[in-house]
XYZ file of N, CA and C in Angstrom:
876
model
N -15.733 11.897 22.000
C -14.599 12.228 22.861
C -13.661 13.209 22.175
N -13.538 13.080 20.845
C -12.604 13.930 20.114
C -13.196 15.278 19.741
N -14.517 15.403 19.779
C -15.141 16.641 19.315
C -15.942 17.355 20.398
N -15.814 16.920 21.660
C -16.552 17.558 22.745
C -15.605 17.993 23.856
N -16.037 18.998 24.596
C -15.290 19.404 25.775
C -15.338 18.278 26.805
N -14.362 18.266 27.713
C -14.247 17.168 28.673
C -15.520 17.007 29.509
N -16.095 18.123 29.973
C -17.281 18.016 30.824
C -18.493 17.525 30.030
N -18.572 17.865 28.719
C -19.675 17.384 27.890
C -19.560 15.885 27.670
N -18.353 15.411 27.409
C -18.146 13.976 27.202
C -18.441 13.201 28.482
N -18.027 13.763 29.615
C -18.247 13.087 30.892
C -19.736 12.866 31.141
N -20.572 13.826 30.730
C -22.007 13.716 30.956
C -22.658 12.645 30.088
N -21.976 12.174 29.049
C -22.514 11.128 28.188
C -22.282 9.731 28.747
N -21.454 9.630 29.773
C -21.149 8.324 30.348
C -22.323 7.818 31.189
N -22.468 6.484 31.327
C -23.547 5.940 32.161
C -23.512 6.483 33.582
N -22.305 6.640 34.109
C -22.137 7.236 35.435
C -21.234 8.450 35.284
N -21.811 9.638 35.062
C -20.995 10.823 34.748
C -19.972 11.177 35.809
N -20.234 10.788 37.061
C -19.309 11.175 38.135
C -18.139 10.211 38.261
N -18.219 9.081 37.590
C -17.148 8.088 37.702
C -15.972 8.469 36.822
N -14.789 8.240 37.328
C -13.589 8.481 36.536
C -13.419 7.372 35.506
N -12.890 7.745 34.341
C -12.628 6.747 33.300
C -11.382 5.965 33.693
N -11.496 4.655 33.908
C -10.331 3.890 34.364
C -9.283 3.752 33.262
N -8.059 3.738 33.664
C -6.958 3.503 32.739
C -6.594 2.034 32.810
N -6.769 1.325 31.710
C -6.543 -0.122 31.708
C -5.104 -0.492 31.388
N -4.335 0.470 30.897
C -2.969 0.135 30.508
C -2.100 1.375 30.649
N -0.913 1.158 31.157
C 0.028 2.269 31.285
C 0.472 2.736 29.906
N 0.993 3.949 29.837
C 1.492 4.455 28.558
C 2.592 3.545 28.036
N 2.584 3.318 26.723
C 3.557 2.427 26.103
C 4.472 3.224 25.187
N 5.726 2.847 25.169
C 6.714 3.543 24.360
C 7.559 2.539 23.584
N 8.075 2.996 22.463
C 9.047 2.222 21.699
C 10.378 2.957 21.729
N 11.445 2.231 21.946
C 12.778 2.819 21.979
C 13.571 2.303 20.780
N 14.155 3.226 20.045
C 14.896 2.876 18.837
C 16.265 3.527 18.888
N 17.297 2.730 18.662
C 18.661 3.260 18.627
C 19.086 3.476 17.180
N 19.518 4.706 16.879
C 20.060 5.051 15.567
C 21.437 5.638 15.794
N 22.477 4.867 15.497
C 23.833 5.327 15.784
C 24.003 5.516 17.279
N 24.345 6.738 17.685
C 24.523 7.059 19.094
C 23.262 7.654 19.718
N 22.179 7.746 18.950
C 20.937 8.338 19.454
C 19.976 7.259 19.927
N 19.286 7.528 21.033
C 18.180 6.708 21.498
C 16.922 7.555 21.369
N 15.947 7.082 20.609
C 14.729 7.848 20.352
C 13.539 7.116 20.962
N 12.765 7.854 21.762
C 11.580 7.287 22.394
C 10.329 7.769 21.672
N 9.456 6.845 21.310
C 8.208 7.175 20.638
C 7.041 6.623 21.447
N 6.016 7.440 21.613
C 4.823 6.967 22.303
C 3.965 6.142 21.353
N 3.505 5.008 21.823
C 2.657 4.122 21.031
C 1.201 4.427 21.354
N 0.424 4.778 20.331
C -0.970 5.169 20.547
C -1.893 3.979 20.742
N -1.700 2.918 19.939
C -2.656 1.812 19.994
C -1.996 0.513 19.553
N -2.514 -0.597 20.095
C -2.031 -1.922 19.735
C -3.236 -2.844 19.572
N -3.294 -3.520 18.428
C -4.396 -4.435 18.127
C -3.955 -5.853 18.466
N -4.497 -6.398 19.550
C -4.080 -7.725 19.987
C -4.463 -8.806 18.983
N -5.552 -8.617 18.248
C -6.014 -9.648 17.325
C -5.090 -9.810 16.122
N -4.434 -8.732 15.715
C -3.548 -8.789 14.548
C -2.077 -8.603 14.898
N -1.804 -8.110 16.115
C -0.422 -7.830 16.498
C 0.119 -6.552 15.898
N -0.768 -5.695 15.358
C -0.341 -4.459 14.711
C -0.235 -3.321 15.719
N 0.801 -2.518 15.578
C 0.966 -1.308 16.372
C 0.550 -0.123 15.513
N -0.336 0.728 16.028
C -0.954 1.775 15.220
C -0.663 3.156 15.782
N -0.592 4.124 14.877
C -0.587 5.533 15.248
C -2.015 6.053 15.070
N -2.439 6.976 15.909
C -3.790 7.546 15.808
C -3.652 9.021 15.433
N -4.318 9.416 14.355
C -4.250 10.787 13.859
C -5.654 11.366 13.759
N -5.864 12.544 14.327
C -7.114 13.265 14.117
C -6.883 14.284 13.014
N -7.803 14.359 12.084
C -7.601 15.174 10.886
C -8.815 16.061 10.654
N -8.675 17.346 10.978
C -9.751 18.301 10.710
C -9.831 18.564 9.210
N -10.980 19.027 8.747
C -11.171 19.281 7.324
C -10.232 20.382 6.835
N -10.012 20.420 5.534
C -9.069 21.382 4.961
C -9.454 22.827 5.277
N -10.743 23.135 5.232
C -11.183 24.504 5.507
C -10.726 24.947 6.891
N -10.805 24.071 7.865
C -10.419 24.414 9.232
C -8.900 24.490 9.362
N -8.196 23.538 8.773
C -6.737 23.515 8.938
C -6.075 24.752 8.335
N -6.637 25.280 7.261
C -6.026 26.438 6.627
C -6.548 27.770 7.163
N -7.443 27.700 8.145
C -7.941 28.930 8.770
C -8.321 28.596 10.212
N -7.340 28.134 10.989
C -7.598 27.625 12.332
C -8.189 28.690 13.240
N -7.726 29.932 13.099
C -8.200 30.994 13.983
C -9.703 31.217 13.840
N -10.264 30.908 12.677
C -11.690 31.107 12.426
C -12.407 29.775 12.222
N -11.994 28.760 13.005
C -12.517 27.414 12.756
C -14.026 27.312 12.943
N -14.595 28.155 13.804
C -16.030 28.048 14.070
C -16.874 28.301 12.820
N -16.420 29.222 11.973
C -17.221 29.534 10.789
C -17.109 28.471 9.708
N -16.203 27.504 9.887
C -16.032 26.442 8.888
C -16.663 25.128 9.328
N -17.392 25.127 10.425
C -18.002 23.886 10.892
C -19.102 23.378 9.958
N -19.631 24.266 9.128
C -20.662 23.835 8.181
C -20.079 23.050 7.015
N -18.765 23.122 6.833
C -18.112 22.374 5.752
C -18.111 20.902 6.128
N -18.717 20.071 5.297
C -18.879 18.657 5.597
C -18.274 17.792 4.490
N -17.929 16.581 4.847
C -17.469 15.610 3.863
C -18.674 14.818 3.379
N -19.055 15.043 2.118
C -20.280 14.455 1.570
C -20.018 13.415 0.489
N -18.800 13.429 -0.091
C -18.537 12.586 -1.250
C -17.247 11.794 -1.046
N -17.151 10.658 -1.714
C -15.907 9.887 -1.685
C -14.851 10.534 -2.559
N -15.270 11.080 -3.722
C -14.344 11.680 -4.666
C -14.813 13.083 -5.036
N -13.863 13.875 -5.528
C -14.219 15.220 -5.969
C -13.265 16.268 -5.419
N -13.282 17.474 -6.014
C -12.331 18.522 -5.634
C -12.655 19.205 -4.317
N -13.845 19.006 -3.776
C -14.217 19.654 -2.522
C -15.235 18.799 -1.785
N -15.283 18.952 -0.448
C -16.206 18.218 0.414
C -16.100 16.713 0.209
N -14.898 16.212 0.005
C -14.728 14.788 -0.284
C -13.559 14.215 0.503
N -13.592 12.885 0.691
C -12.480 12.196 1.322
C -11.250 12.221 0.419
N -11.476 12.226 -0.882
C -10.356 12.324 -1.822
C -9.577 13.624 -1.609
N -10.280 14.724 -1.395
C -9.634 16.005 -1.147
C -8.792 15.958 0.126
N -9.335 15.335 1.183
C -8.601 15.249 2.442
C -7.357 14.361 2.293
N -7.507 13.254 1.572
C -6.362 12.375 1.338
C -5.286 13.098 0.529
N -5.694 13.812 -0.497
C -4.743 14.564 -1.324
C -3.966 15.560 -0.475
N -4.664 16.226 0.432
C -3.994 17.208 1.279
C -3.038 16.533 2.252
N -3.390 15.373 2.768
C -2.482 14.637 3.658
C -1.219 14.217 2.919
N -1.387 13.752 1.690
C -0.223 13.328 0.899
C 0.749 14.484 0.722
N 0.198 15.662 0.439
C 1.049 16.843 0.172
C 1.719 17.379 1.431
N 1.061 17.278 2.577
C 1.531 18.005 3.749
C 2.139 17.143 4.847
N 1.596 15.950 5.103
C 2.032 15.221 6.298
C 2.481 13.783 6.055
N 2.256 13.226 4.872
C 2.652 11.832 4.664
C 4.155 11.591 4.853
N 5.048 12.476 4.358
C 6.477 12.245 4.646
C 6.758 12.208 6.144
N 6.122 13.110 6.906
C 6.302 13.121 8.357
C 5.738 11.851 8.990
N 4.547 11.430 8.549
C 3.957 10.203 9.082
C 4.869 9.002 8.835
N 5.454 8.928 7.640
C 6.315 7.792 7.299
C 7.502 7.704 8.248
N 8.084 8.855 8.596
C 9.228 8.857 9.507
C 8.783 8.574 10.938
N 7.664 9.147 11.367
C 7.158 8.900 12.712
C 6.902 7.416 12.936
N 6.304 6.759 11.959
C 5.973 5.346 12.115
C 7.226 4.475 12.132
N 8.248 4.884 11.435
C 9.504 4.138 11.497
C 10.172 4.309 12.865
N 10.115 5.512 13.404
C 10.682 5.739 14.726
C 9.948 4.918 15.780
N 8.633 4.808 15.639
C 7.843 4.041 16.596
C 7.642 2.592 16.210
N 8.212 2.186 15.063
C 8.061 0.827 14.537
C 6.585 0.438 14.481
N 5.783 1.355 13.902
C 4.340 1.156 13.779
C 3.983 0.689 12.373
N 2.835 0.040 12.254
C 2.432 -0.566 10.990
C 1.563 0.336 10.128
N 0.947 1.348 10.734
C 0.077 2.233 9.984
C -0.575 3.247 10.897
N -1.495 4.033 10.323
C -2.166 5.090 11.076
C -3.678 4.944 10.937
N -4.385 5.106 12.055
C -5.837 5.170 12.049
C -6.210 6.654 12.064
N -6.762 7.138 10.948
C -7.055 8.560 10.777
C -8.532 8.814 11.047
N -8.804 9.833 11.867
C -10.179 10.223 12.158
C -10.451 11.568 11.485
N -11.441 11.604 10.599
C -11.821 12.835 9.900
C -12.925 13.542 10.696
N -12.773 14.845 10.911
C -13.747 15.572 11.723
C -13.731 17.057 11.368
N -14.676 17.798 11.934
C -14.710 19.251 11.754
C -14.776 19.977 13.103
N -14.282 19.312 14.160
C -14.254 19.753 15.565
C -15.601 19.622 16.249
N -16.676 19.379 15.518
C -17.979 19.170 16.145
C -18.608 17.848 15.744
N -18.103 17.240 14.679
C -18.691 15.995 14.180
C -17.594 15.136 13.551
N -17.635 13.845 13.854
C -16.702 12.890 13.260
C -17.348 12.298 12.016
N -16.635 12.320 10.884
C -17.188 11.828 9.622
C -16.835 10.368 9.350
N -15.725 9.906 9.902
C -15.358 8.526 9.644
C -13.906 8.270 9.999
N -13.525 7.005 9.865
C -12.172 6.571 10.188
C -11.585 5.842 8.982
N -10.276 5.916 8.840
C -9.601 5.201 7.758
C -8.257 4.704 8.264
N -8.004 3.426 8.042
C -6.692 2.868 8.398
C -5.799 2.907 7.165
N -4.654 3.555 7.288
C -3.715 3.710 6.168
C -2.416 3.017 6.554
N -2.017 2.034 5.782
C -0.804 1.280 6.096
C 0.441 2.112 5.802
N 1.530 1.759 6.450
C 2.800 2.435 6.208
C 3.233 2.257 4.752
N 2.989 1.080 4.190
C 3.366 0.839 2.793
C 2.639 1.789 1.847
N 1.373 2.056 2.131
C 0.616 2.968 1.274
C 1.124 4.404 1.427
N 1.447 4.785 2.642
C 2.011 6.120 2.877
C 3.331 6.264 2.142
N 4.174 5.240 2.216
C 5.457 5.261 1.502
C 5.245 5.459 0.007
N 4.279 4.723 -0.546
C 4.036 4.784 -1.987
C 3.622 6.183 -2.427
N 2.733 6.808 -1.667
C 2.259 8.141 -2.029
C 3.326 9.209 -1.806
N 4.064 9.114 -0.697
C 4.995 10.185 -0.321
C 6.353 10.052 -0.988
N 6.820 8.807 -1.197
C 8.178 8.602 -1.688
C 8.245 7.801 -2.985
N 7.151 7.188 -3.366
C 7.163 6.355 -4.563
C 7.280 4.884 -4.256
N 7.978 4.545 -3.168
C 8.135 3.154 -2.764
C 8.709 3.108 -1.355
N 8.599 1.944 -0.716
C 9.184 1.781 0.612
C 10.706 1.810 0.555
N 11.274 1.395 -0.589
C 12.726 1.438 -0.735
C 13.236 2.876 -0.662
N 12.551 3.799 -1.349
C 12.947 5.201 -1.305
C 12.722 5.776 0.092
N 11.610 5.390 0.726
C 11.324 5.892 2.072
C 12.369 5.422 3.068
N 12.778 4.159 2.977
C 13.791 3.634 3.893
C 15.124 4.355 3.723
N 15.506 4.603 2.472
C 16.771 5.303 2.246
C 16.685 6.747 2.727
N 15.556 7.394 2.477
C 15.384 8.754 2.953
C 15.453 8.842 4.468
N 14.828 7.881 5.140
C 14.853 7.854 6.602
C 16.275 7.641 7.115
N 16.998 6.727 6.506
C 18.369 6.453 6.935
C 19.258 7.680 6.761
N 19.133 8.347 5.617
C 19.951 9.532 5.344
C 19.613 10.662 6.320
N 18.331 10.920 6.525
C 17.921 12.008 7.415
C 18.319 11.726 8.858
N 18.209 10.477 9.294
C 18.607 10.117 10.655
C 20.107 10.313 10.847
N 20.884 9.945 9.824
C 22.341 10.126 9.907
C 22.700 11.601 9.968
N 22.009 12.419 9.165
C 22.280 13.861 9.187
C 21.891 14.475 10.528
N 20.791 14.008 11.118
C 20.396 14.517 12.436
C 21.468 14.220 13.467
N 22.017 13.011 13.421
C 23.075 12.678 14.376
C 24.305 13.543 14.154
N 24.652 13.827 12.907
C 25.805 14.680 12.602
C 25.601 16.084 13.171
N 24.386 16.618 13.010
C 24.087 17.958 13.532
C 24.179 17.974 15.052
N 23.615 16.971 15.710
C 23.647 16.929 17.172
C 25.075 16.733 17.687
N 25.869 15.911 16.995
C 27.256 15.727 17.411
C 28.044 17.029 17.259
N 27.738 17.793 16.211
C 28.393 19.090 16.039
C 28.003 20.033 17.174
N 26.718 20.003 17.575
C 26.267 20.845 18.688
C 26.961 20.463 19.981
N 27.107 19.158 20.230
C 27.776 18.696 21.448
C 29.246 19.091 21.436
N 29.880 19.019 20.272
C 31.295 19.403 20.181
C 31.491 20.876 20.523
N 30.535 21.714 20.120
C 30.644 23.147 20.400
C 30.329 23.464 21.859
N 29.450 22.682 22.467
C 29.074 22.896 23.866
C 29.141 21.549 24.587
N 30.323 21.128 25.003
C 30.523 19.765 25.502
C 29.901 19.462 26.859
N 29.372 20.451 27.554
C 28.743 20.179 28.846
C 27.444 20.970 28.947
N 26.524 20.450 29.743
C 25.262 21.142 29.942
C 24.237 20.795 28.891
N 23.208 21.643 28.783
C 22.088 21.438 27.880
C 22.111 22.482 26.780
N 21.715 22.083 25.571
C 21.705 23.019 24.441
C 20.353 22.982 23.751
N 20.006 24.100 23.123
C 18.851 24.178 22.240
C 19.346 24.105 20.800
N 18.654 23.330 19.975
C 18.954 23.256 18.552
C 17.675 23.569 17.792
N 17.711 24.592 16.941
C 16.547 24.971 16.145
C 16.929 24.914 14.672
N 16.015 24.399 13.837
C 16.315 24.245 12.413
C 15.237 24.890 11.560
N 15.640 25.323 10.385
C 14.706 25.903 9.415
C 15.285 25.725 8.021
N 14.466 25.212 7.093
C 14.942 24.995 5.730
C 14.739 26.256 4.904
N 15.821 26.792 4.377
C 15.775 27.974 3.517
C 15.489 27.508 2.090
N 14.203 27.501 1.720
C 13.818 26.983 0.411
C 14.263 27.891 -0.727
N 14.507 29.168 -0.419
C 14.925 30.092 -1.469
C 16.352 29.801 -1.933
N 17.214 29.404 -1.007
C 18.614 29.169 -1.348
C 19.025 27.714 -1.235
N 18.125 26.856 -0.750
C 18.383 25.427 -0.782
C 19.337 24.898 0.269
N 19.249 25.381 1.502
C 20.062 24.813 2.573
C 19.296 24.951 3.889
N 19.772 24.226 4.906
C 19.139 24.283 6.220
C 19.928 25.196 7.137
N 19.209 26.064 7.842
C 19.837 26.919 8.835
C 19.607 26.318 10.215
N 20.623 26.403 11.047
C 20.590 25.784 12.375
C 21.109 26.794 13.392
N 20.431 26.909 14.522
C 20.925 27.719 15.633
C 21.147 26.800 16.823
N 22.351 26.861 17.370
C 22.698 26.076 18.550
C 23.042 27.052 19.665
N 22.416 26.882 20.816
C 22.639 27.814 21.925
C 22.683 27.060 23.240
N 23.600 27.420 24.139
C 23.620 26.802 25.472
C 22.427 27.271 26.291
N 21.919 26.389 27.133
C 20.795 26.713 28.009
C 21.354 27.073 29.381
N 21.163 28.316 29.782
C 21.701 28.771 31.068
C 20.743 28.502 32.218
N 19.444 28.401 31.914
C 18.446 28.132 32.950
C 17.556 27.001 32.467
N 18.015 25.784 32.630
C 17.327 24.619 32.096
C 16.073 24.321 32.909
N 14.909 24.463 32.276
C 13.635 24.166 32.927
C 13.193 22.724 32.698
N 14.016 21.942 32.009
C 13.606 20.592 31.677
C 12.538 20.612 30.604
N 11.709 19.552 30.520
C 10.667 19.484 29.511
C 9.537 20.439 29.861
N 9.088 21.174 28.882
C 7.929 22.036 29.090
C 7.167 22.159 27.790
N 5.873 22.382 27.917
C 5.039 22.536 26.739
C 5.264 23.907 26.117
N 5.202 23.954 24.802
C 5.344 25.233 24.112
C 4.184 26.154 24.479
N 4.503 27.412 24.688
C 3.485 28.373 25.060
C 2.734 28.845 23.821
N 1.399 28.801 23.888
C 0.602 29.311 22.785
C 0.504 30.827 22.887
N 0.438 31.470 21.759
C 0.287 32.915 21.775
C -0.490 33.339 20.544
N -1.186 34.473 20.672
C -1.913 35.022 19.544
C -0.948 35.748 18.633
N -1.106 35.549 17.324
C -0.216 36.173 16.357
C -1.040 37.084 15.470
N -0.679 38.328 15.409
C -1.369 39.278 14.552
C -0.737 39.252 13.179
N -1.502 38.803 12.180
C -0.943 38.705 10.837
C -0.605 40.079 10.263
N -1.269 41.129 10.791
C -1.016 42.467 10.272
C 0.332 43.011 10.741
N 0.768 42.597 11.934
C 1.989 43.167 12.493
C 3.196 42.255 12.360
N 2.981 40.971 12.112
C 4.091 40.020 12.053
C 4.682 39.964 10.650
N 6.030 39.913 10.541
C 6.641 39.688 9.227
C 6.323 38.276 8.747
N 6.549 38.031 7.453
C 6.397 36.672 6.931
C 7.637 35.866 7.287
N 7.541 34.532 7.133
C 8.657 33.673 7.521
C 9.928 33.987 6.753
N 9.811 34.444 5.503
C 10.991 34.679 4.685
C 11.515 36.113 4.787
N 10.796 37.005 5.485
C 11.305 38.359 5.696
C 12.531 38.303 6.591
N 13.586 39.023 6.219
C 14.810 39.026 6.997
C 14.813 40.218 7.955
N 15.064 39.970 9.226
C 15.106 41.009 10.230
C 16.367 40.834 11.068
N 16.764 41.895 11.753
C 17.951 41.831 12.597
C 17.564 41.232 13.949
N 18.352 40.253 14.398
C 18.019 39.518 15.610
C 19.249 39.421 16.502
N 19.033 39.648 17.797
C 20.086 39.425 18.774
C 19.867 38.050 19.401
N 20.775 37.124 19.136
C 20.665 35.782 19.684
C 21.249 35.738 21.095
N 20.894 34.720 21.880
C 21.464 34.589 23.228
C 22.983 34.511 23.178
N 23.587 34.924 24.261
C 25.053 34.911 24.334
C 25.574 33.491 24.123
N 26.555 33.366 23.256
C 27.159 32.076 22.987
C 26.494 31.284 21.882
N 25.372 31.774 21.361
C 24.665 31.036 20.312
C 25.471 31.022 19.018
N 25.317 29.934 18.275
C 26.019 29.763 17.006
C 24.978 29.525 15.921
N 25.132 30.218 14.797
C 24.250 30.041 13.655
C 25.013 29.288 12.570
N 24.424 28.193 12.080
C 25.114 27.303 11.151
C 24.304 27.126 9.872
N 25.020 26.696 8.831
C 24.389 26.353 7.559
C 24.762 24.917 7.216
N 23.736 24.100 6.925
C 23.959 22.721 6.487
C 23.637 22.642 5.006
N 24.648 22.397 4.187
C 24.483 22.291 2.733
C 24.709 20.851 2.307
N 23.915 20.385 1.337
C 23.980 18.994 0.903
C 24.153 18.897 -0.606
N 24.842 17.835 -1.026
C 24.882 17.418 -2.420
C 24.556 15.926 -2.446
N 23.603 15.543 -3.301
C 23.145 14.156 -3.355
C 23.577 13.532 -4.675
N 24.114 12.295 -4.592
C 24.612 11.599 -5.782
C 23.926 10.244 -5.890
N 23.449 9.918 -7.088
C 22.890 8.598 -7.387
C 23.791 7.920 -8.392
N 24.355 6.786 -7.975
C 25.292 6.062 -8.841
C 26.368 6.999 -9.370
N 26.884 7.855 -8.473
C 27.982 8.794 -8.711
C 27.602 9.978 -9.598
N 26.300 10.128 -9.907
C 25.846 11.272 -10.681
C 25.063 12.220 -9.774
N 25.331 13.522 -9.918
C 24.678 14.518 -9.075
C 23.177 14.568 -9.354
N 22.381 14.647 -8.284
C 20.933 14.753 -8.411
C 20.506 16.180 -8.080
N 19.506 16.677 -8.807
C 19.015 18.036 -8.596
C 17.514 17.997 -8.337
N 17.094 18.682 -7.295
C 15.686 18.910 -6.948
C 14.911 17.609 -6.758
N 14.471 16.937 -7.814
C 13.654 15.739 -7.676
C 14.542 14.522 -7.471
N 14.375 13.856 -6.320
C 15.168 12.676 -6.007
C 14.340 11.428 -6.297
N 14.767 10.650 -7.255
C 14.064 9.425 -7.625
C 15.080 8.316 -7.781
N 14.929 7.272 -6.999
C 15.890 6.175 -7.076
C 15.204 4.884 -6.663
N 15.881 3.765 -6.933
C 15.342 2.448 -6.637
C 16.129 1.760 -5.546
N 15.685 0.535 -5.212
C 16.298 -0.193 -4.107
C 17.755 -0.529 -4.372
N 18.147 -0.678 -5.650
C 19.516 -1.086 -5.977
C 20.443 0.079 -6.320
N 19.924 1.308 -6.281
C 20.762 2.471 -6.590
C 21.679 2.795 -5.420
N 22.878 3.249 -5.754
C 23.848 3.675 -4.740
C 23.651 5.166 -4.486
N 23.251 5.507 -3.256
C 22.990 6.904 -2.904
C 24.061 7.381 -1.935
N 24.687 8.490 -2.268
C 25.679 9.103 -1.393
C 25.321 10.574 -1.177
N 25.604 11.059 0.022
C 25.305 12.441 0.373
C 26.567 13.108 0.898
N 26.931 14.221 0.291
C 28.006 15.057 0.803
C 27.390 16.210 1.574
N 27.954 16.526 2.733
C 27.414 17.610 3.533
C 28.524 18.551 3.979
N 28.132 19.766 4.272
C 29.061 20.760 4.810
C 28.313 21.591 5.853
N 28.905 21.702 7.036
C 28.362 22.553 8.089
C 29.301 23.738 8.261
N 28.776 24.928 8.050
C 29.603 26.131 8.147
C 28.909 27.153 9.030
N 29.690 27.965 9.707
C 29.143 29.003 10.584
C 28.877 30.258 9.767
N 27.740 30.908 10.025
C 27.355 32.103 9.284
C 27.012 33.215 10.264
N 27.054 34.489 9.831
C 26.818 35.626 10.737
C 25.411 35.610 11.327
N 25.271 36.237 12.488
C 23.995 36.298 13.178
C 23.050 37.331 12.594
N 23.577 38.435 12.134
C 22.837 39.686 12.013
C 21.440 39.564 11.404
N 21.338 39.090 10.163
C 20.033 39.050 9.501
C 19.652 37.609 9.195
N 18.404 37.286 9.460
C 17.951 35.927 9.207
C 16.449 35.945 8.953
N 15.930 34.902 8.285
C 14.487 34.836 8.061
C 13.732 34.843 9.380
N 12.545 35.425 9.365
C 11.766 35.568 10.592
C 11.415 34.222 11.217
N 11.250 33.187 10.386
C 10.942 31.860 10.929
C 12.020 31.396 11.889
N 13.279 31.766 11.643
C 14.355 31.403 12.554
C 14.396 32.342 13.751
N 14.016 33.597 13.544
C 14.095 34.578 14.626
C 13.167 34.225 15.779
N 12.085 33.467 15.493
C 11.111 33.148 16.523
C 11.532 31.981 17.390
N 12.693 31.389 17.106
C 13.058 30.119 17.716
C 13.107 30.178 19.237
N 13.508 31.325 19.787
C 13.770 31.399 21.217
C 12.544 31.279 22.098
N 11.341 31.566 21.568
C 10.153 31.509 22.417
C 9.420 30.175 22.296
N 10.067 29.200 21.665
C 9.447 27.889 21.546
C 8.355 27.834 20.501
N 8.236 28.872 19.658
C 7.151 28.905 18.670
C 7.449 28.020 17.473
N 8.723 28.009 17.047
C 9.054 27.271 15.832
C 8.970 25.771 16.087
N 8.345 25.005 15.191
C 8.111 23.593 15.463
C 9.368 22.730 15.450
N 10.361 23.066 14.638
C 11.560 22.235 14.550
C 12.542 22.656 15.649
N 12.240 22.210 16.882
C 12.933 22.740 18.043
C 13.320 21.571 18.951
N 14.595 21.446 19.297
C 15.066 20.319 20.078
C 15.805 20.833 21.314
N 15.647 20.146 22.421
C 16.408 20.421 23.634
C 16.996 19.123 24.112
N 18.299 19.094 24.341
C 18.897 17.871 24.848
C 20.161 18.191 25.631
N 20.539 17.270 26.488
C 21.730 17.442 27.319
C 22.921 16.837 26.606
N 24.051 17.549 26.664
C 25.258 17.035 26.030
C 25.794 15.821 26.767
N 25.568 15.786 28.069
C 26.025 14.653 28.855
C 24.843 14.049 29.598
N 24.763 12.714 29.676
C 23.642 12.082 30.392
C 23.725 12.351 31.882
């Protein structure tokens, strides 16, 4: 089902013309954080254990790093448990580096116990692995205590950013786009009023020519929509009243405090990753109404 076109999968059924019945309506988890209500879709529930699971499909590293040419990487197979290539160890290592922090936060939002990961190359499934939230926490943050504190801090900062956006545009709907400036160590935010609210819509896919497109860190001149505001979120992190730099390492009993500053900055030049925000291309993109 995960590696075939819909019509090919349908032909594998005992009765190809029959529709696949839906035995259960979509399930969601609702979580309140401060003044925010967050809805998460629940992928799976195991009645025998009472566990709520997230389901992740994971293409091999060769495909993920060259998606446009995925067909030529279908010969890359997972043959070994361990090793620097063609192994499950390699895939796990890549997940730890790229998506485990995101998975840890997603599962907390959905109050899920772990993730069922499916390894594949778009034409063949190699296997499944259940990874608990505790194991993800250990790899991504060092411990569940660090993961919980990180989640709490990030959720609080998200609410602060959204409240600032609402204060600037107290009525109607606004777009909020974020991008972390790794070169200078702060987050850039664009807040803009929505004049023609289309409601929820899927992001439009488009072909990107690597030869003609600037890199994400190239600065170009951009005209933002009328009324848009460009902001900078700067942070200072303290552990037991001592300033922390770059690597954040703390325990369950450490006192963590975060100082933040939101300041408005000029529109004119910005990294290209932020310039693309208006077409729905950038992944860190939020739309919400200031008033219910």
